[in-house]
PDB file of C-alpha atoms in Angstrom:
ATOM      1  CA  UNK A   1      -0.092   0.178   0.123  1.00 43.00           C
ATOM      2  CA  UNK A   2       1.134   3.461  -0.674  1.00 42.00           C
ATOM      3  CA  UNK A   3       1.662   6.051   2.083  1.00 42.00           C
ATOM      4  CA  UNK A   4      -1.306   8.538   2.793  1.00 41.00           C
ATOM      5  CA  UNK A   5      -0.857  12.133   4.278  1.00 45.00           C
ATOM      6  CA  UNK A   6      -3.272  13.170   7.239  1.00 42.00           C
ATOM      7  CA  UNK A   7      -6.587  14.060   6.423  1.00 43.00           C
ATOM      8  CA  UNK A   8      -7.481  17.647   7.954  1.00 40.00           C
ATOM      9  CA  UNK A   9     -10.605  17.671   8.751  1.00 43.00           C
ATOM     10  CA  UNK A  10     -12.901  18.029  12.186  1.00 41.00           C
ATOM     11  CA  UNK A  11     -12.886  14.042  12.494  1.00 45.00           C
ATOM     12  CA  UNK A  12      -9.209  13.751  13.167  1.00 46.00           C
ATOM     13  CA  UNK A  13     -10.356  15.639  16.709  1.00 50.00           C
ATOM     14  CA  UNK A  14     -12.034  12.486  17.978  1.00 60.00           C
ATOM     15  CA  UNK A  15     -10.476  10.876  20.704  1.00 77.00           C
ATOM     16  CA  UNK A  16     -11.839   7.678  20.011  1.00 74.00           C
ATOM     17  CA  UNK A  17     -10.545   7.663  16.358  1.00 78.00           C
ATOM     18  CA  UNK A  18      -7.063   5.323  17.223  1.00 86.00           C
ATOM     19  CA  UNK A  19      -6.297   3.892  14.268  1.00 91.00           C
ATOM     20  CA  UNK A  20      -3.986   5.257  11.510  1.00 93.00           C
ATOM     21  CA  UNK A  21      -3.333   3.671   8.147  1.00 92.00           C
ATOM     22  CA  UNK A  22      -0.410   1.862   8.990  1.00 93.00           C
ATOM     23  CA  UNK A  23      -1.862   0.333  12.476  1.00 95.00           C
ATOM     24  CA  UNK A  24      -5.196  -0.118  10.246  1.00 95.00           C
ATOM     25  CA  UNK A  25      -3.056  -2.416   7.905  1.00 95.00           C
ATOM     26  CA  UNK A  26      -1.102  -4.002  10.391  1.00 96.00           C
ATOM     27  CA  UNK A  27      -4.118  -5.462  12.252  1.00 96.00           C
ATOM     28  CA  UNK A  28      -5.473  -6.712   8.712  1.00 97.00           C
ATOM     29  CA  UNK A  29      -2.098  -8.318   8.387  1.00 97.00           C
ATOM     30  CA  UNK A  30      -2.545 -10.166  11.673  1.00 97.00           C
ATOM     31  CA  UNK A  31      -5.995 -11.080  10.890  1.00 97.00           C
ATOM     32  CA  UNK A  32      -4.677 -12.449   7.422  1.00 97.00           C
ATOM     33  CA  UNK A  33      -2.071 -14.335   8.885  1.00 97.00           C
ATOM     34  CA  UNK A  34      -4.555 -16.214  11.191  1.00 97.00           C
ATOM     35  CA  UNK A  35      -7.009 -16.818   7.803  1.00 97.00           C
ATOM     36  CA  UNK A  36      -3.989 -18.464   5.998  1.00 97.00           C
ATOM     37  CA  UNK A  37      -2.882 -20.800   8.917  1.00 97.00           C
ATOM     38  CA  UNK A  38      -6.602 -22.129   8.326  1.00 96.00           C
ATOM     39  CA  UNK A  39      -6.410 -22.514   4.838  1.00 96.00           C
ATOM     40  CA  UNK A  40      -2.769 -24.407   4.994  1.00 96.00           C
ATOM     41  CA  UNK A  41      -3.424 -26.350   8.169  1.00 96.00           C
ATOM     42  CA  UNK A  42      -7.491 -27.445   7.805  1.00 94.00           C
ATOM     43  CA  UNK A  43      -6.715 -30.725   6.981  1.00 91.00           C
ATOM     44  CA  UNK A  44      -5.239 -31.269  10.172  1.00 92.00           C
ATOM     45  CA  UNK A  45      -8.251 -29.190  12.185  1.00 93.00           C
ATOM     46  CA  UNK A  46      -7.297 -25.943  11.907  1.00 94.00           C
ATOM     47  CA  UNK A  47     -10.094 -24.267  14.040  1.00 95.00           C
ATOM     48  CA  UNK A  48     -12.713 -22.597  11.942  1.00 95.00           C
ATOM     49  CA  UNK A  49     -12.341 -19.369  14.112  1.00 96.00           C
ATOM     50  CA  UNK A  50      -9.542 -18.254  12.152  1.00 96.00           C
ATOM     51  CA  UNK A  51     -11.033 -18.209   8.688  1.00 95.00           C
ATOM     52  CA  UNK A  52     -13.646 -16.286  10.475  1.00 96.00           C
ATOM     53  CA  UNK A  53     -11.397 -13.581  11.571  1.00 96.00           C
ATOM     54  CA  UNK A  54     -10.119 -13.271   8.125  1.00 96.00           C
ATOM     55  CA  UNK A  55     -13.362 -12.253   6.621  1.00 96.00           C
ATOM     56  CA  UNK A  56     -12.470  -8.777   7.829  1.00 97.00           C
ATOM     57  CA  UNK A  57      -9.089  -8.504   6.039  1.00 97.00           C
ATOM     58  CA  UNK A  58     -10.131  -7.395   2.187  1.00 97.00           C
ATOM     59  CA  UNK A  59     -12.404  -4.597   3.440  1.00 97.00           C
ATOM     60  CA  UNK A  60      -9.617  -3.026   5.833  1.00 97.00           C
ATOM     61  CA  UNK A  61      -7.076  -3.345   2.955  1.00 97.00           C
ATOM     62  CA  UNK A  62      -9.376  -2.414   0.539  1.00 97.00           C
ATOM     63  CA  UNK A  63     -10.571   0.877   2.338  1.00 97.00           C
ATOM     64  CA  UNK A  64      -6.767   1.032   2.877  1.00 95.00           C
ATOM     65  CA  UNK A  65      -6.200   1.333  -0.569  1.00 95.00           C
ATOM     66  CA  UNK A  66      -8.731   3.859  -1.438  1.00 96.00           C
ATOM     67  CA  UNK A  67      -7.124   6.199   0.726  1.00 94.00           C
ATOM     68  CA  UNK A  68      -3.670   5.230  -0.496  1.00 93.00           C
ATOM     69  CA  UNK A  69      -4.714   5.946  -4.317  1.00 95.00           C
ATOM     70  CA  UNK A  70      -5.939   9.413  -3.427  1.00 93.00           C
ATOM     71  CA  UNK A  71      -3.134  10.478  -2.006  1.00 91.00           C
ATOM     72  CA  UNK A  72      -0.252   9.235  -4.035  1.00 91.00           C
ATOM     73  CA  UNK A  73       1.587  11.153  -6.154  1.00 89.00           C
ATOM     74  CA  UNK A  74       2.074   8.883  -8.977  1.00 93.00           C
ATOM     75  CA  UNK A  75      -0.983   6.993  -9.638  1.00 94.00           C
ATOM     76  CA  UNK A  76       0.279   5.130 -12.653  1.00 92.00           C
ATOM     77  CA  UNK A  77       3.423   4.000 -10.652  1.00 94.00           C
ATOM     78  CA  UNK A  78       1.125   2.915  -7.947  1.00 95.00           C
ATOM     79  CA  UNK A  79      -0.801   0.452 -10.589  1.00 96.00           C
ATOM     80  CA  UNK A  80       2.295  -0.593 -11.995  1.00 95.00           C
ATOM     81  CA  UNK A  81       3.817  -1.744  -8.582  1.00 95.00           C
ATOM     82  CA  UNK A  82       0.260  -3.927  -7.746  1.00 96.00           C
ATOM     83  CA  UNK A  83       0.839  -4.907 -11.369  1.00 95.00           C
ATOM     84  CA  UNK A  84       4.365  -6.307 -11.294  1.00 96.00           C
ATOM     85  CA  UNK A  85       3.264  -7.710  -7.493  1.00 96.00           C
ATOM     86  CA  UNK A  86       0.523  -9.300  -9.416  1.00 95.00           C
ATOM     87  CA  UNK A  87       2.687 -11.128 -11.660  1.00 95.00           C
ATOM     88  CA  UNK A  88       5.141 -11.914  -9.356  1.00 95.00           C
ATOM     89  CA  UNK A  89       2.219 -13.760  -6.899  1.00 95.00           C
ATOM     90  CA  UNK A  90       0.929 -15.822  -9.619  1.00 92.00           C
ATOM     91  CA  UNK A  91       4.767 -16.943 -10.953  1.00 93.00           C
ATOM     92  CA  UNK A  92       5.711 -17.715  -7.093  1.00 95.00           C
ATOM     93  CA  UNK A  93       2.186 -19.880  -6.397  1.00 94.00           C
ATOM     94  CA  UNK A  94       2.595 -21.785  -9.363  1.00 91.00           C
ATOM     95  CA  UNK A  95       6.294 -22.582  -9.183  1.00 93.00           C
ATOM     96  CA  UNK A  96       5.896 -23.061  -5.454  1.00 95.00           C
ATOM     97  CA  UNK A  97       3.134 -25.927  -6.179  1.00 93.00           C
ATOM     98  CA  UNK A  98       5.199 -27.286  -8.783  1.00 91.00           C
ATOM     99  CA  UNK A  99       7.901 -27.808  -6.973  1.00 94.00           C
ATOM    100  CA  UNK A 100       6.336 -28.942  -3.714  1.00 95.00           C
ATOM    101  CA  UNK A 101       3.080 -30.474  -4.839  1.00 93.00           C
ATOM    102  CA  UNK A 102       0.495 -30.552  -1.942  1.00 93.00           C
ATOM    103  CA  UNK A 103      -3.036 -32.082  -2.523  1.00 90.00           C
ATOM    104  CA  UNK A 104      -4.310 -30.547   0.919  1.00 91.00           C
ATOM    105  CA  UNK A 105      -3.884 -26.864  -0.609  1.00 92.00           C
ATOM    106  CA  UNK A 106      -4.391 -24.973  -3.620  1.00 89.00           C
ATOM    107  CA  UNK A 107      -2.574 -21.713  -3.815  1.00 92.00           C
ATOM    108  CA  UNK A 108      -4.924 -19.401  -5.577  1.00 89.00           C
ATOM    109  CA  UNK A 109      -3.746 -16.324  -3.470  1.00 93.00           C
ATOM    110  CA  UNK A 110      -3.210 -13.303  -5.051  1.00 95.00           C
ATOM    111  CA  UNK A 111      -4.443  -9.984  -3.381  1.00 95.00           C
ATOM    112  CA  UNK A 112      -2.442  -7.908  -5.658  1.00 96.00           C
ATOM    113  CA  UNK A 113      -4.741  -8.739  -8.573  1.00 95.00           C
ATOM    114  CA  UNK A 114      -7.683  -7.482  -6.694  1.00 96.00           C
ATOM    115  CA  UNK A 115      -6.396  -4.428  -5.541  1.00 97.00           C
ATOM    116  CA  UNK A 116      -4.752  -3.841  -9.108  1.00 97.00           C
ATOM    117  CA  UNK A 117      -8.081  -4.090 -10.458  1.00 96.00           C
ATOM    118  CA  UNK A 118     -10.039  -2.039  -7.995  1.00 97.00           C
ATOM    119  CA  UNK A 119      -7.224   0.819  -8.403  1.00 96.00           C
ATOM    120  CA  UNK A 120      -8.011   0.741 -12.174  1.00 96.00           C
ATOM    121  CA  UNK A 121     -11.523   1.609 -11.478  1.00 97.00           C
ATOM    122  CA  UNK A 122     -10.473   4.336  -9.152  1.00 97.00           C
ATOM    123  CA  UNK A 123      -8.592   5.735 -11.972  1.00 96.00           C
ATOM    124  CA  UNK A 124     -11.485   5.480 -14.437  1.00 96.00           C
ATOM    125  CA  UNK A 125     -13.687   7.362 -11.825  1.00 97.00           C
ATOM    126  CA  UNK A 126     -11.434   9.854 -11.583  1.00 96.00           C
ATOM    127  CA  UNK A 127     -11.237  10.435 -15.355  1.00 95.00           C
ATOM    128  CA  UNK A 128     -14.844  10.431 -15.559  1.00 96.00           C
ATOM    129  CA  UNK A 129     -15.456  13.032 -12.662  1.00 95.00           C
ATOM    130  CA  UNK A 130     -12.663  15.233 -14.349  1.00 95.00           C
ATOM    131  CA  UNK A 131     -14.109  14.903 -17.439  1.00 95.00           C
ATOM    132  CA  UNK A 132     -17.779  15.730 -16.267  1.00 95.00           C
ATOM    133  CA  UNK A 133     -16.549  18.415 -14.311  1.00 94.00           C
ATOM    134  CA  UNK A 134     -14.346  20.062 -17.105  1.00 92.00           C
ATOM    135  CA  UNK A 135     -17.118  19.942 -19.342  1.00 91.00           C
ATOM    136  CA  UNK A 136     -15.332  17.402 -21.507  1.00 93.00           C
ATOM    137  CA  UNK A 137     -17.511  14.430 -22.714  1.00 92.00           C
ATOM    138  CA  UNK A 138     -15.371  12.355 -24.771  1.00 94.00           C
ATOM    139  CA  UNK A 139     -12.718  12.057 -21.668  1.00 93.00           C
ATOM    140  CA  UNK A 140     -16.312  11.072 -19.645  1.00 94.00           C
ATOM    141  CA  UNK A 141     -17.046   8.421 -22.508  1.00 95.00           C
ATOM    142  CA  UNK A 142     -13.917   7.141 -22.557  1.00 94.00           C
ATOM    143  CA  UNK A 143     -13.538   6.386 -18.869  1.00 94.00           C
ATOM    144  CA  UNK A 144     -16.881   4.888 -19.107  1.00 95.00           C
ATOM    145  CA  UNK A 145     -15.542   2.623 -22.326  1.00 94.00           C
ATOM    146  CA  UNK A 146     -12.020   1.913 -20.026  1.00 94.00           C
ATOM    147  CA  UNK A 147     -14.286   0.154 -17.660  1.00 94.00           C
ATOM    148  CA  UNK A 148     -14.403  -2.820 -19.863  1.00 94.00           C
ATOM    149  CA  UNK A 149     -11.041  -3.515 -20.015  1.00 93.00           C
ATOM    150  CA  UNK A 150     -10.988  -5.538 -17.301  1.00 93.00           C
ATOM    151  CA  UNK A 151     -13.807  -7.378 -18.265  1.00 93.00           C
ATOM    152  CA  UNK A 152     -12.685  -8.280 -21.971  1.00 93.00           C
ATOM    153  CA  UNK A 153      -9.029  -9.238 -20.289  1.00 91.00           C
ATOM    154  CA  UNK A 154     -11.050 -12.018 -18.934  1.00 91.00           C
ATOM    155  CA  UNK A 155     -11.381 -13.703 -22.256  1.00 91.00           C
ATOM    156  CA  UNK A 156      -8.385 -15.523 -22.308  1.00 89.00           C
ATOM    157  CA  UNK A 157      -9.493 -17.293 -19.035  1.00 88.00           C
ATOM    158  CA  UNK A 158     -12.575 -18.008 -20.581  1.00 89.00           C
ATOM    159  CA  UNK A 159     -11.250 -19.616 -23.646  1.00 90.00           C
ATOM    160  CA  UNK A 160      -8.815 -21.924 -21.755  1.00 89.00           C
ATOM    161  CA  UNK A 161     -12.049 -22.997 -19.666  1.00 86.00           C
ATOM    162  CA  UNK A 162     -13.663 -24.132 -22.796  1.00 88.00           C
ATOM    163  CA  UNK A 163     -10.498 -26.162 -23.506  1.00 87.00           C
ATOM    164  CA  UNK A 164     -10.503 -28.056 -20.227  1.00 84.00           C
ATOM    165  CA  UNK A 165     -13.340 -29.829 -21.770  1.00 86.00           C
ATOM    166  CA  UNK A 166     -11.323 -31.301 -24.432  1.00 83.00           C
ATOM    167  CA  UNK A 167     -10.378 -34.736 -23.133  1.00 82.00           C
ATOM    168  CA  UNK A 168      -7.263 -34.711 -25.917  1.00 83.00           C
ATOM    169  CA  UNK A 169      -5.355 -31.756 -23.913  1.00 86.00           C
ATOM    170  CA  UNK A 170      -3.284 -32.769 -20.930  1.00 86.00           C
ATOM    171  CA  UNK A 171      -4.079 -31.325 -17.268  1.00 82.00           C
ATOM    172  CA  UNK A 172      -0.338 -30.019 -17.440  1.00 81.00           C
ATOM    173  CA  UNK A 173      -0.650 -27.986 -20.554  1.00 85.00           C
ATOM    174  CA  UNK A 174      -4.447 -26.820 -19.065  1.00 85.00           C
ATOM    175  CA  UNK A 175      -2.822 -25.759 -15.808  1.00 81.00           C
ATOM    176  CA  UNK A 176       0.337 -23.800 -17.910  1.00 85.00           C
ATOM    177  CA  UNK A 177      -2.524 -22.124 -19.987  1.00 87.00           C
ATOM    178  CA  UNK A 178      -4.697 -20.805 -16.781  1.00 85.00           C
ATOM    179  CA  UNK A 179      -1.206 -19.667 -15.025  1.00 83.00           C
ATOM    180  CA  UNK A 180      -0.501 -17.716 -18.079  1.00 86.00           C
ATOM    181  CA  UNK A 181      -4.137 -16.282 -18.559  1.00 87.00           C
ATOM    182  CA  UNK A 182      -3.907 -15.677 -14.627  1.00 84.00           C
ATOM    183  CA  UNK A 183      -1.180 -12.718 -15.632  1.00 88.00           C
ATOM    184  CA  UNK A 184      -3.623 -10.792 -17.339  1.00 88.00           C
ATOM    185  CA  UNK A 185      -5.229  -9.062 -14.389  1.00 85.00           C
ATOM    186  CA  UNK A 186      -9.300  -9.651 -14.930  1.00 91.00           C
ATOM    187  CA  UNK A 187     -12.466  -9.022 -12.950  1.00 91.00           C
ATOM    188  CA  UNK A 188     -13.288 -12.464 -13.318  1.00 88.00           C
ATOM    189  CA  UNK A 189     -10.358 -13.985 -11.375  1.00 89.00           C
ATOM    190  CA  UNK A 190      -9.154 -11.501  -8.579  1.00 93.00           C
ATOM    191  CA  UNK A 191      -9.310 -12.996  -5.385  1.00 92.00           C
ATOM    192  CA  UNK A 192     -12.141 -12.751  -3.552  1.00 90.00           C
ATOM    193  CA  UNK A 193     -14.547 -12.115  -6.961  1.00 90.00           C
ATOM    194  CA  UNK A 194     -15.887  -9.081  -9.027  1.00 92.00           C
ATOM    195  CA  UNK A 195     -17.702  -7.879  -5.535  1.00 93.00           C
ATOM    196  CA  UNK A 196     -14.808  -7.080  -3.735  1.00 95.00           C
ATOM    197  CA  UNK A 197     -13.396  -4.627  -6.753  1.00 96.00           C
ATOM    198  CA  UNK A 198     -16.725  -3.140  -6.263  1.00 96.00           C
ATOM    199  CA  UNK A 199     -16.586  -2.409  -2.468  1.00 97.00           C
ATOM    200  CA  UNK A 200     -13.154  -0.967  -3.082  1.00 97.00           C
ATOM    201  CA  UNK A 201     -14.336   1.475  -5.858  1.00 97.00           C
ATOM    202  CA  UNK A 202     -17.237   2.671  -3.502  1.00 97.00           C
ATOM    203  CA  UNK A 203     -14.693   2.876  -0.956  1.00 98.00           C
ATOM    204  CA  UNK A 204     -13.030   5.380  -2.682  1.00 97.00           C
ATOM    205  CA  UNK A 205     -16.397   7.226  -4.497  1.00 97.00           C
ATOM    206  CA  UNK A 206     -17.543   7.791  -1.014  1.00 97.00           C
ATOM    207  CA  UNK A 207     -14.168   8.425   0.772  1.00 93.00           C
ATOM    208  CA  UNK A 208     -15.062  11.414   2.143  1.00 93.00           C
ATOM    209  CA  UNK A 209     -18.116  10.100   3.547  1.00 95.00           C
ATOM    210  CA  UNK A 210     -17.212   7.292   6.445  1.00 96.00           C
ATOM    211  CA  UNK A 211     -20.591   6.780   7.211  1.00 96.00           C
ATOM    212  CA  UNK A 212     -21.807   5.820   3.948  1.00 97.00           C
ATOM    213  CA  UNK A 213     -18.816   3.345   3.396  1.00 97.00           C
ATOM    214  CA  UNK A 214     -19.148   1.876   6.462  1.00 97.00           C
ATOM    215  CA  UNK A 215     -23.079   1.309   5.035  1.00 97.00           C
ATOM    216  CA  UNK A 216     -22.183   0.051   1.868  1.00 97.00           C
ATOM    217  CA  UNK A 217     -19.790  -2.506   3.666  1.00 97.00           C
ATOM    218  CA  UNK A 218     -22.578  -3.581   5.685  1.00 97.00           C
ATOM    219  CA  UNK A 219     -24.981  -4.004   2.783  1.00 96.00           C
ATOM    220  CA  UNK A 220     -22.556  -5.653   1.080  1.00 95.00           C
ATOM    221  CA  UNK A 221     -22.146  -8.224   4.109  1.00 95.00           C
ATOM    222  CA  UNK A 222     -25.950  -8.539   4.251  1.00 95.00           C
ATOM    223  CA  UNK A 223     -26.218  -9.521   0.346  1.00 93.00           C
ATOM    224  CA  UNK A 224     -23.321 -11.835   0.947  1.00 91.00           C
ATOM    225  CA  UNK A 225     -25.250 -13.544   3.836  1.00 91.00           C
ATOM    226  CA  UNK A 226     -28.630 -13.982   1.681  1.00 91.00           C
ATOM    227  CA  UNK A 227     -26.762 -15.387  -0.874  1.00 88.00           C
ATOM    228  CA  UNK A 228     -24.256 -17.423   0.408  1.00 81.00           C
ATOM    229  CA  UNK A 229     -24.735 -17.865   4.036  1.00 71.00           C
ATOM    230  CA  UNK A 230     -21.070 -18.847   4.578  1.00 81.00           C
ATOM    231  CA  UNK A 231     -18.767 -16.701   6.734  1.00 87.00           C
ATOM    232  CA  UNK A 232     -17.588 -14.055   4.320  1.00 91.00           C
ATOM    233  CA  UNK A 233     -20.958 -11.952   5.735  1.00 93.00           C
ATOM    234  CA  UNK A 234     -18.676 -11.506   8.832  1.00 95.00           C
ATOM    235  CA  UNK A 235     -16.703  -8.900   6.776  1.00 96.00           C
ATOM    236  CA  UNK A 236     -19.209  -6.658   8.301  1.00 96.00           C
ATOM    237  CA  UNK A 237     -16.699  -6.150  11.186  1.00 97.00           C
ATOM    238  CA  UNK A 238     -14.565  -4.440   9.597  1.00 97.00           C
ATOM    239  CA  UNK A 239     -16.649  -1.447   9.828  1.00 97.00           C
ATOM    240  CA  UNK A 240     -15.126  -1.348  13.540  1.00 97.00           C
ATOM    241  CA  UNK A 241     -11.370  -0.232  12.472  1.00 97.00           C
ATOM    242  CA  UNK A 242     -12.767   1.550   9.571  1.00 97.00           C
ATOM    243  CA  UNK A 243     -14.902   3.829  11.964  1.00 96.00           C
ATOM    244  CA  UNK A 244     -11.613   4.153  14.124  1.00 95.00           C
ATOM    245  CA  UNK A 245      -9.379   5.551  11.268  1.00 95.00           C
ATOM    246  CA  UNK A 246      -8.239   8.892  12.218  1.00 92.00           C
ATOM    247  CA  UNK A 247      -6.770   9.658   8.585  1.00 89.00           C
ATOM    248  CA  UNK A 248      -3.611   9.482   9.588  1.00 90.00           C
ATOM    249  CA  UNK A 249      -0.568   8.052   7.736  1.00 84.00           C
ATOM    250  CA  UNK A 250       1.318   6.122  10.291  1.00 82.00           C
ATOM    251  CA  UNK A 251       4.879   5.165   9.739  1.00 83.00           C
ATOM    252  CA  UNK A 252       3.733   3.700   6.188  1.00 74.00           C
ATOM    253  CA  UNK A 253       5.908   0.753   5.944  1.00 79.00           C
ATOM    254  CA  UNK A 254       4.942   0.006   2.375  1.00 79.00           C
ATOM    255  CA  UNK A 255       7.667  -2.212   1.589  1.00 87.00           C
ATOM    256  CA  UNK A 256       6.589  -4.599   4.716  1.00 92.00           C
ATOM    257  CA  UNK A 257       3.553  -5.345   3.097  1.00 92.00           C
ATOM    258  CA  UNK A 258       4.543  -5.931  -0.155  1.00 94.00           C
ATOM    259  CA  UNK A 259       7.190  -8.211   1.252  1.00 95.00           C
ATOM    260  CA  UNK A 260       5.272 -10.142   4.392  1.00 96.00           C
ATOM    261  CA  UNK A 261       2.338 -11.173   1.530  1.00 96.00           C
ATOM    262  CA  UNK A 262       4.063 -13.750  -0.123  1.00 96.00           C
ATOM    263  CA  UNK A 263       6.521 -14.649   1.986  1.00 97.00           C
ATOM    264  CA  UNK A 264       4.163 -16.000   4.754  1.00 97.00           C
ATOM    265  CA  UNK A 265       2.428 -17.772   2.558  1.00 97.00           C
ATOM    266  CA  UNK A 266       5.485 -19.271   1.147  1.00 97.00           C
ATOM    267  CA  UNK A 267       6.719 -19.976   4.497  1.00 97.00           C
ATOM    268  CA  UNK A 268       3.045 -21.570   5.862  1.00 97.00           C
ATOM    269  CA  UNK A 269       2.616 -23.776   2.268  1.00 97.00           C
ATOM    270  CA  UNK A 270       5.996 -25.231   2.618  1.00 97.00           C
ATOM    271  CA  UNK A 271       5.260 -26.214   6.530  1.00 96.00           C
ATOM    272  CA  UNK A 272       2.101 -27.513   5.261  1.00 95.00           C
ATOM    273  CA  UNK A 273       3.588 -29.382   2.642  1.00 95.00           C
ATOM    274  CA  UNK A 274       6.330 -31.098   4.718  1.00 93.00           C
ATOM    275  CA  UNK A 275       4.677 -32.158   7.490  1.00 90.00           C
ATOM    276  CA  UNK A 276       0.850 -32.323   7.422  1.00 83.00           C
ATOM    277  CA  UNK A 277       0.728 -33.997   3.950  1.00 66.00           C
TER     278      UNK A 277
END
């Protein structure tokens, strides 16, 4: 995540707003670690509460990403960093599973792809708002058309999915093609699904209205509960740390988050493969 500046608003005078951007993301890191312990060790009885706690992770990180994207000085560089991280994560998990197969764990972890696609839509939103504000209809139209790019980027993956029904094509070939397709971030293949991209964009659109941001999160959580009835609805509890955010940057620690994510997944996967499979 990028560093954010202090938000100069009356809300920052509230003593109960205890979390800055860094502490907010560190909280998400702890919960993420617990969630991935469950992912890697569920076959040997990892308790379900670990993954319940992990339901808060994506909303917190997406909220932090909306703040980061607004304040970053170079939005294109920010997106490039996420794109490179997404490519690296895809290659890393593919190679790791190739070298150390584990029938109990399938690594589909790539939150960088979710943040990248969400960031694209934040950029498109900025361009749309600028076009409307500056009375440049063509810019506004282009921004709307750009929204289809992450959807069209899913076509290679859909093509590979169709090929998978052909019994004459070896599974290893299909798997390689899937990995190559995932190098093209698209809204259909991001971790957590397209709904999380929409949630991230909503956080960005309403970033000056904390109450609306939290309301959107609660609505998303309720919709998930109605549709799936799984643990994902528990992401509504991310509203608590989001409400406690004071708008300050904190120490930043940008590189830590880029390094810790693949590192802890790799270490947990290796331990699970060597000792639990």
